Structures are given as C-alpha cells and as structure tokens.
mmCIF file of C-alpha atoms in Angstrom:
data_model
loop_
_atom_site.group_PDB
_atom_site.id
_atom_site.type_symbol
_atom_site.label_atom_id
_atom_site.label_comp_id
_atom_site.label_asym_id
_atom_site.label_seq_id
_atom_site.Cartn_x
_atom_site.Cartn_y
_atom_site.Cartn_z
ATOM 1 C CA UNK L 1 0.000 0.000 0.000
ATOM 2 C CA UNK L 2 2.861 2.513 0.797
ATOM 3 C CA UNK L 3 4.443 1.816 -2.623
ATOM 4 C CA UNK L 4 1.552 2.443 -4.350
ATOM 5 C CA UNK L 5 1.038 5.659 -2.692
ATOM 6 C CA UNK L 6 4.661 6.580 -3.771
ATOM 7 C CA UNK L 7 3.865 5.408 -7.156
ATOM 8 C CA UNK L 8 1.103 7.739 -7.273
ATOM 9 C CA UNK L 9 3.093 10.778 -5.810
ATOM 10 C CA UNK L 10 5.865 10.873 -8.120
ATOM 11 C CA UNK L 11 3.134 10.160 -11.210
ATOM 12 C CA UNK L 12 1.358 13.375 -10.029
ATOM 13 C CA UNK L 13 4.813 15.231 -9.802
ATOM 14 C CA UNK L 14 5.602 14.411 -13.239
ATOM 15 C CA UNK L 15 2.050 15.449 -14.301
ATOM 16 C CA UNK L 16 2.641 19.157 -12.813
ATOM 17 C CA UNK L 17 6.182 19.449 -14.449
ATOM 18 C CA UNK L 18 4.605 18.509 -17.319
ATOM 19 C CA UNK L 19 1.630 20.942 -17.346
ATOM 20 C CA UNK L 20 4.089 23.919 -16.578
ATOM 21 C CA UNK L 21 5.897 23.342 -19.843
ATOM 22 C CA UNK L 22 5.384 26.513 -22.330
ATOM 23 C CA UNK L 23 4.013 25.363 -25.375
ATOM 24 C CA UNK L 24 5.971 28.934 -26.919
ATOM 25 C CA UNK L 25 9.387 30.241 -27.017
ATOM 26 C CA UNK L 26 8.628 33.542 -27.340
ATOM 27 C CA UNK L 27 5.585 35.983 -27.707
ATOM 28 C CA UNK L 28 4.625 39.419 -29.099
ATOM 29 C CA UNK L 29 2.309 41.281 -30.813
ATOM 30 C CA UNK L 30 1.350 41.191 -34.663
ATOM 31 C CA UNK L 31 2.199 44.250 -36.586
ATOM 32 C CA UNK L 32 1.762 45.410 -40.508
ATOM 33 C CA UNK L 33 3.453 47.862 -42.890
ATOM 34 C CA UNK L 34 1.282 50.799 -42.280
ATOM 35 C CA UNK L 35 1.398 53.170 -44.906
ATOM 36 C CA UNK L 36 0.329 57.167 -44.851
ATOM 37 C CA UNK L 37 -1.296 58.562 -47.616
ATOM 38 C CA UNK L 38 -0.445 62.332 -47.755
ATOM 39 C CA UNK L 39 -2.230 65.146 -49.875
ATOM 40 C CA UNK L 40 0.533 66.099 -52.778
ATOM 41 C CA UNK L 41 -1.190 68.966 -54.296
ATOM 42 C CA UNK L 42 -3.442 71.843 -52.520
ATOM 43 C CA UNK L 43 -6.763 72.414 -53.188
ATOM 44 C CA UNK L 44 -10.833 71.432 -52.226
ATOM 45 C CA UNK L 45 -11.254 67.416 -52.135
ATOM 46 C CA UNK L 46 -14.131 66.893 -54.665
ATOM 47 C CA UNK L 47 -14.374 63.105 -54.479
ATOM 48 C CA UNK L 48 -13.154 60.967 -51.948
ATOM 49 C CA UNK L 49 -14.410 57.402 -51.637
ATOM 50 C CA UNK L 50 -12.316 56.121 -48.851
ATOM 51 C CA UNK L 51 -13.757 54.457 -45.742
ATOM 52 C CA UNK L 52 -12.443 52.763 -42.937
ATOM 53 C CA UNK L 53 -12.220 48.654 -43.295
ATOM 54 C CA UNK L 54 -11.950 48.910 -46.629
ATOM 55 C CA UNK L 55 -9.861 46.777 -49.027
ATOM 56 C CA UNK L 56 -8.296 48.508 -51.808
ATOM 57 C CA UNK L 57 -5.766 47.486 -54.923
ATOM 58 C CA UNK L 58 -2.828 48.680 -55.204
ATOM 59 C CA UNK L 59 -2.873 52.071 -58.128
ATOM 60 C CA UNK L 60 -6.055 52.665 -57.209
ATOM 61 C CA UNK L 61 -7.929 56.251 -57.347
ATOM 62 C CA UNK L 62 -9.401 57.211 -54.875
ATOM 63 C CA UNK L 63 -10.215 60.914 -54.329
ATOM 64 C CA UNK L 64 -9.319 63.955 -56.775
ATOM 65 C CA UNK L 65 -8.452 67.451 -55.386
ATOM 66 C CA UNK L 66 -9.863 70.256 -57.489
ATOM 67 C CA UNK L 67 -7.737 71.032 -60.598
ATOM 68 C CA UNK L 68 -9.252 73.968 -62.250
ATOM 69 C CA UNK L 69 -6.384 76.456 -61.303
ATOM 70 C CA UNK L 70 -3.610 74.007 -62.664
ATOM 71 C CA UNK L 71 -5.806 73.497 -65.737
ATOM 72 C CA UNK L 72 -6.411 76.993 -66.137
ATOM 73 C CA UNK L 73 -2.586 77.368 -66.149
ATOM 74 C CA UNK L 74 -1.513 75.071 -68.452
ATOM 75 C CA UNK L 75 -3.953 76.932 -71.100
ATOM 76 C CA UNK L 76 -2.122 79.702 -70.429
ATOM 77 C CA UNK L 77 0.987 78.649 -70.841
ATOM 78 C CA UNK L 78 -0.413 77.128 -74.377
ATOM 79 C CA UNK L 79 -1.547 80.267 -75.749
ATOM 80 C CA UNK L 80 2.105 81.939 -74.883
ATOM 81 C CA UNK L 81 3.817 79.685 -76.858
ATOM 82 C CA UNK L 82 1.811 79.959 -80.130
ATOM 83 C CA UNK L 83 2.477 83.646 -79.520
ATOM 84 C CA UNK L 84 5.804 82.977 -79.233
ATOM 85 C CA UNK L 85 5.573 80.497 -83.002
ATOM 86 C CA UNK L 86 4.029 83.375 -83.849
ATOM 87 C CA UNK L 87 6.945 85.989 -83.766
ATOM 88 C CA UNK L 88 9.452 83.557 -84.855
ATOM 89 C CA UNK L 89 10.745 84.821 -88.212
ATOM 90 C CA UNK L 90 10.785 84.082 -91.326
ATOM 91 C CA UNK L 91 14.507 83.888 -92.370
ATOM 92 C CA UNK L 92 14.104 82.788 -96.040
ATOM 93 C CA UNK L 93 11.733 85.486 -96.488
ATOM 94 C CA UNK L 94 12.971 88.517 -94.951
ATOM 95 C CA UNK L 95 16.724 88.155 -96.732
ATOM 96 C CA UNK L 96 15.322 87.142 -100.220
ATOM 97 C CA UNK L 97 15.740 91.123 -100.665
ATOM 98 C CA UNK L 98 19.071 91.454 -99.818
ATOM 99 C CA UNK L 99 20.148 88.412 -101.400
ATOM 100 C CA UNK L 100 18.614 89.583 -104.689
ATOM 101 C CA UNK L 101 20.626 92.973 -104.379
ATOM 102 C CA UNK L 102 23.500 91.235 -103.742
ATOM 103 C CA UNK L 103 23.143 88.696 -106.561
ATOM 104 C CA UNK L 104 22.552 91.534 -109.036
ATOM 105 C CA UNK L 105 25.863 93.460 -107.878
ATOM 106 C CA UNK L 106 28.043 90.164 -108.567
ATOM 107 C CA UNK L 107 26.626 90.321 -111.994
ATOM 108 C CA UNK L 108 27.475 94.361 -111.981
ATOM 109 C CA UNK L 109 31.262 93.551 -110.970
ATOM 110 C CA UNK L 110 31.475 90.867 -113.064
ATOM 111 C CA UNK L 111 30.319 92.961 -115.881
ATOM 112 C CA UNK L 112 32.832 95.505 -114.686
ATOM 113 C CA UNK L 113 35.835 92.844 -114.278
ATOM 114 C CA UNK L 114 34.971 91.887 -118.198
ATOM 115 C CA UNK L 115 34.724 95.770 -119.140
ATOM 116 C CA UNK L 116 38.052 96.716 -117.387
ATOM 117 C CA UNK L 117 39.879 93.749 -118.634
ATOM 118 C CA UNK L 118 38.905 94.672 -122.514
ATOM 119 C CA UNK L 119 40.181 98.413 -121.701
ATOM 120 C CA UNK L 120 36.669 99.399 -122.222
ATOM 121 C CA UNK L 121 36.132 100.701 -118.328
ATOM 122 C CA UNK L 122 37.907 102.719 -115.897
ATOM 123 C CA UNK L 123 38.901 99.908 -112.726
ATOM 124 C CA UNK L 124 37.328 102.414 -110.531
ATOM 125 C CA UNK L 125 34.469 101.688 -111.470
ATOM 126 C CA UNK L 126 35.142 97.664 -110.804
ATOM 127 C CA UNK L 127 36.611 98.536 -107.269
ATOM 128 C CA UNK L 128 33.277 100.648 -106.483
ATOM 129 C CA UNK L 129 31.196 97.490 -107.896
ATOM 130 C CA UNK L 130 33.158 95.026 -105.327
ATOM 131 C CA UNK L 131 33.396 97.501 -103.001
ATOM 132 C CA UNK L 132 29.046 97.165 -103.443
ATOM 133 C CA UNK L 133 29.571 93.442 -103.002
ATOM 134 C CA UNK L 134 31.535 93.284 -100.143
ATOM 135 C CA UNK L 135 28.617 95.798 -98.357
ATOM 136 C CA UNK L 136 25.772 93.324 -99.219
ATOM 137 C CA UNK L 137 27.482 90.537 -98.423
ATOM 138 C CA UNK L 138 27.908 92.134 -94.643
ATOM 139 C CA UNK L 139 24.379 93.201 -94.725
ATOM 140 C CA UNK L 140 23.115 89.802 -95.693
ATOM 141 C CA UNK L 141 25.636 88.115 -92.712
ATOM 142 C CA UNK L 142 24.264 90.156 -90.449
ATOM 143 C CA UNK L 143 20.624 89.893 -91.238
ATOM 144 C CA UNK L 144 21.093 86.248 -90.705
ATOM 145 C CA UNK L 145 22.852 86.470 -86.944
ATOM 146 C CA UNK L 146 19.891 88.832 -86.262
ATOM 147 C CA UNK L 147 17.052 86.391 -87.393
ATOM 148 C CA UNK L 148 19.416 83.179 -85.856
ATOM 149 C CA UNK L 149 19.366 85.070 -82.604
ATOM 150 C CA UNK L 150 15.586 86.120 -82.301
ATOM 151 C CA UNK L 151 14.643 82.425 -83.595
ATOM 152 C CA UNK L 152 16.764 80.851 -80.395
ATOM 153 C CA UNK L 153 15.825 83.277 -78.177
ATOM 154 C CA UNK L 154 11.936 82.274 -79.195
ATOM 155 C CA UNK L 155 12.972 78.425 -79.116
ATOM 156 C CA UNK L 156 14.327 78.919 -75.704
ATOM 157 C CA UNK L 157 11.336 80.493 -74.442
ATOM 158 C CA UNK L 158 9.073 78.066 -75.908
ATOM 159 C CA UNK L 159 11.382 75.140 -74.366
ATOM 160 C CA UNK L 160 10.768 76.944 -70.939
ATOM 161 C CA UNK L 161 6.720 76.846 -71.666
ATOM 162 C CA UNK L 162 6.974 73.816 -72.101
ATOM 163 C CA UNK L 163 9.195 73.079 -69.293
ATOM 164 C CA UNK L 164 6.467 74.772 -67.258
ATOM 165 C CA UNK L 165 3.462 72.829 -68.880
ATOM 166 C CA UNK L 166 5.285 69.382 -67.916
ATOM 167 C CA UNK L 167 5.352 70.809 -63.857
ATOM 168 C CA UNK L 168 1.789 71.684 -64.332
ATOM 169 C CA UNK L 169 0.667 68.342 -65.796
ATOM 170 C CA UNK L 170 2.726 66.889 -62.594
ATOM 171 C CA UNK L 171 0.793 68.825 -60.710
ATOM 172 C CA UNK L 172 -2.240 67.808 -62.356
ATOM 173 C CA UNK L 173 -1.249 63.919 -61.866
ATOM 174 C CA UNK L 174 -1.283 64.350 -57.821
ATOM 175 C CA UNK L 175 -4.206 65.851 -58.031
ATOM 176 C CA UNK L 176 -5.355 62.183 -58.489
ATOM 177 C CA UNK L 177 -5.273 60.683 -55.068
ATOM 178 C CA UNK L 178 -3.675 57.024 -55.923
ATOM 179 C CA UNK L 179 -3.482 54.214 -53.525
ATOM 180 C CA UNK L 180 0.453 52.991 -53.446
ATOM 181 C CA UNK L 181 0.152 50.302 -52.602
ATOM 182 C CA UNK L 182 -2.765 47.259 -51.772
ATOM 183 C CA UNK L 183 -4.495 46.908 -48.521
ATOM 184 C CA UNK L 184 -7.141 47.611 -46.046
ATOM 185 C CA UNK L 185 -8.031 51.470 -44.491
ATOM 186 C CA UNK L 186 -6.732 51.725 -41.028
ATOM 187 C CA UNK L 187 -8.024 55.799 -40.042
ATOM 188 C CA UNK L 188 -9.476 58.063 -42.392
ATOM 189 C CA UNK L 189 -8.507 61.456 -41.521
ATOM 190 C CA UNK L 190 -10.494 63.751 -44.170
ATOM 191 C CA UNK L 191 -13.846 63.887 -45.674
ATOM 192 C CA UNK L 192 -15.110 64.749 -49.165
ATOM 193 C CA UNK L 193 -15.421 68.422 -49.463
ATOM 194 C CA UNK L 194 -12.725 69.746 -47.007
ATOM 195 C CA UNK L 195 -9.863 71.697 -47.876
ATOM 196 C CA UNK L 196 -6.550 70.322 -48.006
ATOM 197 C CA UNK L 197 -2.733 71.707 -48.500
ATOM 198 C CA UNK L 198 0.257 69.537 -49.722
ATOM 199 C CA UNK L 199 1.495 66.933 -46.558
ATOM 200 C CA UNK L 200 -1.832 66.665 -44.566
ATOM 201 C CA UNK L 201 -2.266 63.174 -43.912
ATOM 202 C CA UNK L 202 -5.525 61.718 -45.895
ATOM 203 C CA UNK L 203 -5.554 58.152 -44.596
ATOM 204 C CA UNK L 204 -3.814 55.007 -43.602
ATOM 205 C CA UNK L 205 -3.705 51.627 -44.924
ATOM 206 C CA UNK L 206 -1.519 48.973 -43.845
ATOM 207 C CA UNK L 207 -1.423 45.064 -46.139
ATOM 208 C CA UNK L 208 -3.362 43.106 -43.502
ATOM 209 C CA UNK L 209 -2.349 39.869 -45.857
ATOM 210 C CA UNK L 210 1.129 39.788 -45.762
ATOM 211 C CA UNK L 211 1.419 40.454 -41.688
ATOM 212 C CA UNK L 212 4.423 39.511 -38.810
ATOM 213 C CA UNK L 213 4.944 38.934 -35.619
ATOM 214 C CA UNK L 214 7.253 40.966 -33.701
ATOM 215 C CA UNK L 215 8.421 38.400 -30.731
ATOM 216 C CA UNK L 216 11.171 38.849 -28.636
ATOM 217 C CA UNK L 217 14.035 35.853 -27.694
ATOM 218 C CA UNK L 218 16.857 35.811 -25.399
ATOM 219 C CA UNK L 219 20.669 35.587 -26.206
ATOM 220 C CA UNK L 220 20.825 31.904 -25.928
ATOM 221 C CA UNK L 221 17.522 31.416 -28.257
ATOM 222 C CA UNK L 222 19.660 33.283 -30.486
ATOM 223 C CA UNK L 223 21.674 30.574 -31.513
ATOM 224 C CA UNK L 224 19.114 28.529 -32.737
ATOM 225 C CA UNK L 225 17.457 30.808 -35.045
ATOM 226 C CA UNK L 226 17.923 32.183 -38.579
ATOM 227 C CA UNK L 227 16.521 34.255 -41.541
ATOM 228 C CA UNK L 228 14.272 31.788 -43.441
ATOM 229 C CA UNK L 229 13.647 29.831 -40.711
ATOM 230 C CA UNK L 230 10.582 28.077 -40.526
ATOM 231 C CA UNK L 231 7.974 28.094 -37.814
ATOM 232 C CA UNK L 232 5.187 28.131 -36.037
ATOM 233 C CA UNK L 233 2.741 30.847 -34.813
ATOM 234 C CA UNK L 234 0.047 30.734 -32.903
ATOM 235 C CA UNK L 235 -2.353 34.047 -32.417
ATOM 236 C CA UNK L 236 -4.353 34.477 -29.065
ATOM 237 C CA UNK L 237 -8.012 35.266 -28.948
ATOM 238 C CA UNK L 238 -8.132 35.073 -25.194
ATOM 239 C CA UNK L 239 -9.884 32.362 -22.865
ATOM 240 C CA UNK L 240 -7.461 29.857 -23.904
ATOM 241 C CA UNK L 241 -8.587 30.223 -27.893
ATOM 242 C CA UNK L 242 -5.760 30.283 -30.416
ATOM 243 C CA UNK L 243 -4.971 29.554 -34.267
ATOM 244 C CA UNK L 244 -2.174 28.447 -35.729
ATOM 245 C CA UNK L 245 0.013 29.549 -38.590
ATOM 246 C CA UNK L 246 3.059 29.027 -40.269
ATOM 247 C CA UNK L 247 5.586 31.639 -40.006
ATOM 248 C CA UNK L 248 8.680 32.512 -41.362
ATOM 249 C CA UNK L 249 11.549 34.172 -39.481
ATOM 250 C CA UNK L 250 12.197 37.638 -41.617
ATOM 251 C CA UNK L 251 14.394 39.590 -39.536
ATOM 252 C CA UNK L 252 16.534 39.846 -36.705
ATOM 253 C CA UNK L 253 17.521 42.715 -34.767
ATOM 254 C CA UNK L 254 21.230 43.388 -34.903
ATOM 255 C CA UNK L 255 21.586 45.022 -31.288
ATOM 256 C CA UNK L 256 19.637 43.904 -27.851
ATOM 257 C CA UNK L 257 17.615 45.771 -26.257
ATOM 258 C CA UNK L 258 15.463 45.463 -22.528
ATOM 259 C CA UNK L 259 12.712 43.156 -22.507
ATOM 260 C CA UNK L 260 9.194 45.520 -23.022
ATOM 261 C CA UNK L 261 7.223 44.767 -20.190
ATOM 262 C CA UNK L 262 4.596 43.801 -21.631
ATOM 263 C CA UNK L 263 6.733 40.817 -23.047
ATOM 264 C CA UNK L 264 6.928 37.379 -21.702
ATOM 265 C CA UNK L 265 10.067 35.421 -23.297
ATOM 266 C CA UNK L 266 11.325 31.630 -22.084
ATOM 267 C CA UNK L 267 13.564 33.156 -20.105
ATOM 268 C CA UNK L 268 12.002 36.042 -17.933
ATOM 269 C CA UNK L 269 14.348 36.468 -15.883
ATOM 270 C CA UNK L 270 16.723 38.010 -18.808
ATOM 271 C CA UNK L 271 17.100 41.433 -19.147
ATOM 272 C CA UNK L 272 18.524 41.591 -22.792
ATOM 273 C CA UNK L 273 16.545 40.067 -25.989
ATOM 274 C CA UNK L 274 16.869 40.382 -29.134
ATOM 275 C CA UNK L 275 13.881 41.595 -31.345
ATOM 276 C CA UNK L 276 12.512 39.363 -34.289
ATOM 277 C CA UNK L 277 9.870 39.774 -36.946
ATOM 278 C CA UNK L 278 8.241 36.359 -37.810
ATOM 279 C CA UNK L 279 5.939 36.615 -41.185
ATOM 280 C CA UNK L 280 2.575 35.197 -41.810
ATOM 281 C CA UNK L 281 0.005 35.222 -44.344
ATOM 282 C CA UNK L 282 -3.486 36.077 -42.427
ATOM 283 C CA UNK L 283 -6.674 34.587 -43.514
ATOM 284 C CA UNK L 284 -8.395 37.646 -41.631
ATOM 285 C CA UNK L 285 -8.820 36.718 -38.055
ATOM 286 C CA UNK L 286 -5.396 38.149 -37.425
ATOM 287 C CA UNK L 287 -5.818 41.869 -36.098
ATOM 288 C CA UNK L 288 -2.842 44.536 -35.522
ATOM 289 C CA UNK L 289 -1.718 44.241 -31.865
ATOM 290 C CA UNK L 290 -3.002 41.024 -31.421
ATOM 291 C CA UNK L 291 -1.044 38.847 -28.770
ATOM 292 C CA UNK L 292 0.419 35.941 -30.648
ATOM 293 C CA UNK L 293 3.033 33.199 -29.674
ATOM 294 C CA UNK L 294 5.952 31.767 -31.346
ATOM 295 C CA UNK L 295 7.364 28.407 -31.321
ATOM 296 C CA UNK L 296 10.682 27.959 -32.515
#
C-alpha cells in the first residue's frame, strides 16, 4: 500500500512538471506595414471614396483634389507659346531682298571685271562694284545672326513653356489621389469636401495579408534561429482560444535591447533580448496588436 502511494506521488509530480511546460518560445504582438497617404497637391477634395475597413488594390484612385487652377494654367501657358511660333521669323523670307541685291551686284562687278579687262572701263568703277559686293554681303551676314538670334531666343522660351506645362501636368497627376500600394483602411482622416494643403495626412492603410509577428528571444535562443527559418505561430483570442500559422523568421535585430514589459520570453528572468519579426500570411482573423506566440 505505501508503494503504491509513492507510485502515485511521483506520477502526479511528473504530471505538474509537465503541465508547466510553455508550449511557446517567445511571444509578441502582430504588426503590418502601415502606410500614410499624404495630400501632394493643394486644393478642395471633390471626391473621396475612402472608408475605414476597406480593401483597396494597389494604383487605385481614390479621391481627386480640385484642378481647375492648374488646368487653367496650363492653357495659359499654351496660348504663350503659339504667340511665341508666332513671332518667330521668317529667315528665307525677310533676306530674299538682300540676297537679290546682292546677286545683281556680282553680276554688276562681273560685268565691270569683263569691261576693265577689254580696256573698255575705268577699274574704278570695278573697285566701287566690289566695293558694293563686299557691303551686301555684310548686310546679308548680319541679317542672318539677327534672325538666328531672335529664332533661339523664341525656341528657348518656348522650351521653358513647355518646361512649365510638364510641372503643371505633374501637378495635375497628384491631383489624383492614388493608392500605393494594396491593402485595407486603417483611419481616415479627411472627408469629401474639405480643404486640403500639400502633406496633410488623408488616410492610412496597412497590407493586412502579408502580416508579422514581432516576438522577442533571449541571447541563448539566439543561436538557434535564422533568416528563413521556418515556424510556427500561434495568435491568441483570449480564454485559452488560439490559431495556428506558419511563419517565417524575416528579420533579426542586430543590437539587444530590454525586454518591453509587456513581453513574456522563455527566459524572464533576462534582461537583454533580441527583437525578431516572424511573417505570416493572415486569412483575416489576425488583427494589428493582437497577442500571438511563437514556437521555434
């Protein structure tokens, strides 16, 4: 009878060690890449169909700020350069004079170079007729640095217009509110109709698909863990009620750090852990700031 009873003592001993063994190596809290969506241009929000707990795609639109002033701009800047076409001159047409003058006073000292050279001129009067030549021949030169100026000049402005039109059609582009990237609306900040100026915050959205786990482990956990490493995570709903997932070790902190007190790792009585990020792939039921559990 006394064995028995010692039997039965060291069976319920074992039971209790048993029982107090974690069935986690570490825990934490699930997190998610948040993302802020800030206002780029200034203006009145005319549409904005953005509510909170909604999934959206990635390159999405989903607002517009009023554009009429950048429009109006850019029209502006249109009609200034067909002024400027406008005064750019016309080269061919503005030196056909002089050209003809000076093609007609070759022919003169030509004439003149045939007369002298037959005795039948004075060379006076074939110096005064090259002398004629040379002066048209400056004219025309200089006409044509004139004209080449004023046409640059004009092409540089119009190269600034346009210059100025691409900025405004930027402008015009984030007046477009685009979603960057796909997930589901955390806080909405603004509402359809309000005025906003470039940086205010519009809303948050964080991918609630592609979640982690940021868990905590101690220096001699360390050594048993790597990038890639394979898993398993287990998220707490409370009242003993968890799910499991399969995780994948993503990153680990290069520096320790105190252990958060709101932490529990297998070792709590150390002061120094090192932080890790654990990725999942949520189904749903996984919330930001959940408590979860890691086993390594």
């Amino acid at each position: 009878m006394k064995k028995i009873t010692i039997l039965a003592s060291v069976a319920l001993m074992l039971a209790a060690c048993g029982g107090n063994e974690k069935e986690y190596d570490a825990t934490g809290t699930f997190e998610a890449t948040e993302t802020t969506v800030f206002a780029e241009q200034s203006g009145a929000l005319l549409t904005f169909s953005v509510n909170e707990g909604d999934n959206i795609e990635a390159n999405k639109e989903v607002g517009l700020i009023d554009t009429t002033q950048v429009w109006l701009k850019i029209q502006q800047l249109g009609a200034t350069k067909e002024v400027y076409q406008s005064q750019k001159p016309d080269m061919e047409a503005q030196i056909a004079a002089t050209r003809q003058q000076l093609a007609k006073a070759q022919q003169e000292e030509q004439r003149f170079h045939e007369l002298v050279a037959d005795g039948a001129a004075p060379s006076k009067m074939l110096d005064d007729a090259s002398s004629q030549v040379k002066v048209l021949q400056k004219q025309l030169a200089a006409q044509q640095s004139a004209l080449s100026t004023s046409t640059r000049s004009l092409d540089k402005q119009m190269a600034a217009t346009d210059v100025q039109v691409s900025q405004l059609r930027d402008q015009l582009r984030k007046c477009h509110i685009v979603t960057p990237t796909k997930g589901t609306v955390l806080e909405k900040y603004v509402e359809r109709g309000e005025f906003v100026v470039i940086g205010k915050p519009l809303f948050k959205m964080a991918d609630t698909e592609a979640m982690y786990l940021r868990a905590y482990v101690t220096s001699a956990q360390l050594q048993n863990i790597k990038i890639g490493q394979q898993v398993k995570v287990f998220a707490d709903y409370g009242d003993g009620q968890k799910k499991e997932y399969d995780g994948t070790i993503s990153w680990i902190s290069s520096r320790s750090e105190f252990t958060p007190k709101t932490i529990l790792t297998d070792d709590e009585r150390a002061d120094l852990v090192y932080a890790v990020k654990v990725a999942i792939r949520s189904d749903g039921f996984v919330k930001i700031g959940m408590y979860g559990e890691v086993k390594l």
